[in-house]
XYZ file of C-alpha atoms in Angstrom:
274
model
C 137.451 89.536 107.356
C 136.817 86.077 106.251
C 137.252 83.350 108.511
C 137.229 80.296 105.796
C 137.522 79.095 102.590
C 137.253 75.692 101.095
C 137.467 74.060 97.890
C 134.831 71.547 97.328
C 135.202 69.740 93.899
C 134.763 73.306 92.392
C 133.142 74.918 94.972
C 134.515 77.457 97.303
C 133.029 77.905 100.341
C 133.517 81.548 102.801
C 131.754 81.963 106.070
C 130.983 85.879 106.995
C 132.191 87.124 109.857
C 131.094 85.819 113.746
C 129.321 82.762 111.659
C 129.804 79.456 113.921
C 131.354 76.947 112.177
C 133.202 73.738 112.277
C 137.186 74.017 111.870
C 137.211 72.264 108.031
C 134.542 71.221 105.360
C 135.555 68.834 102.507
C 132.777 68.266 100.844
C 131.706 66.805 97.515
C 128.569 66.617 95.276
C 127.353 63.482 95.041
C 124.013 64.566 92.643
C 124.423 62.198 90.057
C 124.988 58.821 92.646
C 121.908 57.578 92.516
C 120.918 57.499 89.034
C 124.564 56.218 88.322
C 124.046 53.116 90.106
C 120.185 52.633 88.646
C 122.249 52.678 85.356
C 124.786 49.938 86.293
C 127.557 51.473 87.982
C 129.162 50.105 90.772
C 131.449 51.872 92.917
C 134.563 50.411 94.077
C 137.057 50.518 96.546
C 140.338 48.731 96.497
C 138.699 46.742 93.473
C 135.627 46.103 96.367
C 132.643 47.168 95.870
C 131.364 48.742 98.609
C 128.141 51.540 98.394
C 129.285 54.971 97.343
C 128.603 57.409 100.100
C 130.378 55.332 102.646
C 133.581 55.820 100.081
C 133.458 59.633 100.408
C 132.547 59.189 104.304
C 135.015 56.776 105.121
C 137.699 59.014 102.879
C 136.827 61.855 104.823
C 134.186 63.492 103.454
C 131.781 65.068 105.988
C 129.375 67.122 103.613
C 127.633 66.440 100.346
C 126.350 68.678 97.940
C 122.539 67.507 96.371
C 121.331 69.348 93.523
C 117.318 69.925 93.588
C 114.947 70.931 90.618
C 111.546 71.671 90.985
C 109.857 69.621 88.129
C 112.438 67.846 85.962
C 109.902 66.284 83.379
C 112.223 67.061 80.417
C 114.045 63.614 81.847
C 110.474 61.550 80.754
C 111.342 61.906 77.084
C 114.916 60.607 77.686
C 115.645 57.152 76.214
C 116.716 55.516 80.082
C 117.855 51.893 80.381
C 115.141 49.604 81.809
C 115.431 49.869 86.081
C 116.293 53.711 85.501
C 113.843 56.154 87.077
C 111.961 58.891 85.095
C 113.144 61.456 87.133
C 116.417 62.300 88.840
C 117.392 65.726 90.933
C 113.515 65.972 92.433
C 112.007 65.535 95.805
C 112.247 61.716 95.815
C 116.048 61.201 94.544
C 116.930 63.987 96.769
C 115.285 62.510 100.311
C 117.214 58.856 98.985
C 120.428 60.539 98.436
C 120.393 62.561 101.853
C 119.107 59.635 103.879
C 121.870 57.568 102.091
C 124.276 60.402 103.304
C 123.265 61.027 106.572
C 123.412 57.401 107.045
C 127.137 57.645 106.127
C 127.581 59.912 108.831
C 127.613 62.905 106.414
C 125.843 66.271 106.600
C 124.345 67.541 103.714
C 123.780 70.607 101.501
C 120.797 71.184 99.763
C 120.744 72.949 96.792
C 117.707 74.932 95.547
C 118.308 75.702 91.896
C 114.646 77.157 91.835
C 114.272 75.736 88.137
C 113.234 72.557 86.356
C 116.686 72.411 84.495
C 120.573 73.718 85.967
C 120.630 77.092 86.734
C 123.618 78.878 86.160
C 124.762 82.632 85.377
C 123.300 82.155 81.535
C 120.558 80.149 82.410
C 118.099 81.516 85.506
C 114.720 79.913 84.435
C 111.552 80.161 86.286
C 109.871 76.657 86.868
C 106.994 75.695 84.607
C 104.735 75.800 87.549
C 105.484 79.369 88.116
C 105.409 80.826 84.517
C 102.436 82.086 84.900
C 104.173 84.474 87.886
C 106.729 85.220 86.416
C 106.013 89.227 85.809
C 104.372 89.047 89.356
C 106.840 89.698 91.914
C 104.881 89.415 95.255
C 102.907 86.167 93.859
C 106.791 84.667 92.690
C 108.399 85.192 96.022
C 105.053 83.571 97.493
C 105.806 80.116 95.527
C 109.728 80.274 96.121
C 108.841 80.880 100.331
C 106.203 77.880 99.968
C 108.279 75.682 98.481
C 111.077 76.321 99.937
C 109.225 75.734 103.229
C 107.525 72.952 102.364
C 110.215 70.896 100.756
C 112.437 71.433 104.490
C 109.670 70.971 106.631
C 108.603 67.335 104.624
C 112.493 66.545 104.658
C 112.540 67.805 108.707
C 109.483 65.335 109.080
C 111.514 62.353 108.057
C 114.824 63.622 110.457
C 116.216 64.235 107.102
C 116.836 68.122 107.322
C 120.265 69.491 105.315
C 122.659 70.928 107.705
C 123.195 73.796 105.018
C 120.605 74.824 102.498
C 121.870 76.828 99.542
C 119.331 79.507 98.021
C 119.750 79.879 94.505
C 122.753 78.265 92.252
C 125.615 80.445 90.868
C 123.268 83.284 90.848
C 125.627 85.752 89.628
C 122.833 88.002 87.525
C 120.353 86.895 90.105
C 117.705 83.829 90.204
C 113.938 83.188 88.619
C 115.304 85.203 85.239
C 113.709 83.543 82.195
C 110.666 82.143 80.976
C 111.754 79.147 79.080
C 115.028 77.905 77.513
C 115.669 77.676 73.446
C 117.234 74.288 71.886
C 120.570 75.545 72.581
C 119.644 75.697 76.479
C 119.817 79.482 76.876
C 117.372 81.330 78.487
C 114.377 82.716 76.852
C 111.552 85.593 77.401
C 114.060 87.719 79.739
C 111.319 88.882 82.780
C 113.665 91.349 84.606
C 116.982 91.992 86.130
C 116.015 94.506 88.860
C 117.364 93.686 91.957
C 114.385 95.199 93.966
C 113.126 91.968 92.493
C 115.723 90.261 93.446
C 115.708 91.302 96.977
C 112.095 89.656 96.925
C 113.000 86.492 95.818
C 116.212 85.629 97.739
C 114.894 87.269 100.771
C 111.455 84.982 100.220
C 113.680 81.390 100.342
C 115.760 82.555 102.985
C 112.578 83.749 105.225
C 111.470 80.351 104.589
C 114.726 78.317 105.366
C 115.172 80.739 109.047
C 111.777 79.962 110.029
C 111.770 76.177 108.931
C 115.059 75.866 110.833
C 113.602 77.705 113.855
C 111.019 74.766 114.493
C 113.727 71.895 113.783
C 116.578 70.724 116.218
C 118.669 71.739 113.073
C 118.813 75.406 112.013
C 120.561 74.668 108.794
C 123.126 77.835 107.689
C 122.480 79.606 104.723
C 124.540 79.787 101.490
C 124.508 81.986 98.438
C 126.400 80.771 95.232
C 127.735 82.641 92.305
C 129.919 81.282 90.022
C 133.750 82.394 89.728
C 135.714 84.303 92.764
C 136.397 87.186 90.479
C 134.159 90.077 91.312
C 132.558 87.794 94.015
C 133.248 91.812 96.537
C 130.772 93.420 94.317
C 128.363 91.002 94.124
C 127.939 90.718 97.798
C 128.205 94.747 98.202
C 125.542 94.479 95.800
C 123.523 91.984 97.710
C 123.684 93.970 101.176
C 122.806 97.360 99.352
C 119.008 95.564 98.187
C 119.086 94.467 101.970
C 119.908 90.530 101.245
C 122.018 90.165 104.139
C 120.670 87.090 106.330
C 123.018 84.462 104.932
C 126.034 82.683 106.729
C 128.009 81.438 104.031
C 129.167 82.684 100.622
C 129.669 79.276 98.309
C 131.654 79.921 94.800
C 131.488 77.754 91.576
C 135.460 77.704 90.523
C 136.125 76.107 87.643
C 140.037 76.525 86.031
C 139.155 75.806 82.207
C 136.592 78.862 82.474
C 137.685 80.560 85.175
C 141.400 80.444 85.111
C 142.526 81.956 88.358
C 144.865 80.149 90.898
C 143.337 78.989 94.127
C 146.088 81.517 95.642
C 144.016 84.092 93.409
C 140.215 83.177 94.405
C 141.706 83.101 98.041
C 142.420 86.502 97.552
C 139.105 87.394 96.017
C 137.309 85.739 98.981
C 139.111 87.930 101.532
C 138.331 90.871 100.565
C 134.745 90.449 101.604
C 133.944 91.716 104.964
């Protein structure tokens, strides 16, 4: 039976059975921080300004959610106000944003989308840097393992390693799907939904976050996302049938205008894993 679940600005959190845990998580995703105060913004409190993270810490936040992409170079061609970086979501605005947050006193969960652009249940598309893998299943889960790897261990390096590391985001049909994306930002050049494959690939990043953890004095837990609490039971039977069963932490995208369920409701859902 369940132990937990949370509601994080949309995000449900359930830890598996026997996982140790703090009593509460309240969490929020603080992705777009940065680049909202390179544009301007200035965050407030009380009609004070006073810098952004310490807001959520000192409001009782004690985890934030950073969103990672592997090579987000669509964002050069964007028309950005002068001061505004290239590129937001990558290596650089993620080890500022968790430094800013640990700072605060908050932990911090990483979030490998394993794509250059979001990555959600539509939308599962392989980095450019991989294409060329894409059909190659063993040579795939090699570059998700080493980058996995060596993004924690560079992050580890600088004491900056995430408490929790999710692998994969709201990977409902599974991660590492597409080839490209058309204009409409749909996926494009379908590679396979066999979850054989699957197994490879999830199984790859979380090899990579257990053994980067193992040589850190923190062993961050492990999350797995899909989107919506409905049908959430058979897509974790479905996990532990292809043998993906070393993660602590089921994490849900729930969102009412699409998803429409009560929080009474997705509480349900989330209890009937075991």
């Amino acid at each position: 039976m369940v132990r937990a679940l949370l509601i994080v600005t949309g995000f449900l959190f359930a830890a598996r059975p026997g996982t140790a845990q703090q009593s509460y998580y309240l969490g929020s995703d603080l992705s777009y921080v940065n680049q909202m105060e390179d544009c301007g913004a200035v965050y407030r409190e009380d009609g004070v300004p006073k810098d952004p993270y310490q807001i959520f810490a000192d409001q009782g936040t004690n985890v934030v959610r950073l969103r990672l992409w592997v090579d987000p170079s669509w964002q050069n061609s964007l028309s950005q106000p002068a001061g505004v970086k290239d590129q937001y979501s990558d290596f650089e605005d993620v080890r500022e944003a968790i430094q800013r947050s640990k700072d605060a006193g908050m932990q911090v969960l990483l979030d490998f989308h394993y794509s250059d652009f979001w990555a959600d249940p539509g939308r599962q598309v392989i980095p450019a840097r991989w294409a060329s893998v894409g059909y190659d299943t063993q040579a795939l889960s090699d570059s998700v393992y080493q980058y996995t790897h060596r993004t924690l261990t560079r992050l580890d390096a600088e004491g900056l390693m995430p408490e929790l590391v999710q692998v994969g985001n709201e990977t409902n049909p599974g991660m590492l799907l597409y080839l490209g994306m058309n204009s409409q930002y749909e996926g494009t050049g379908f590679v396979s939904g066999d979850w054989d494959r699957q197994a490879s690939l999830f199984n790859a990043g979380i090899r990579a976050v257990r053994e980067a953890g193992a040589a850190s004095s923190i062993d961050p837990k492990i999350v797995i996302h899909f989107a919506n609490p409905a049908g959430v039971v058979d897509r974790v039977r479905r996990l532990q049938n292809h043998g993906i069963t070393d993660f602590d932490i089921i994490g849900l995208s729930f969102y009412y205008t699409w998803h429409g369920h009560t929080v009474s409701l997705a509480s349900a859902y989330v209890r009937g894993i075991g």
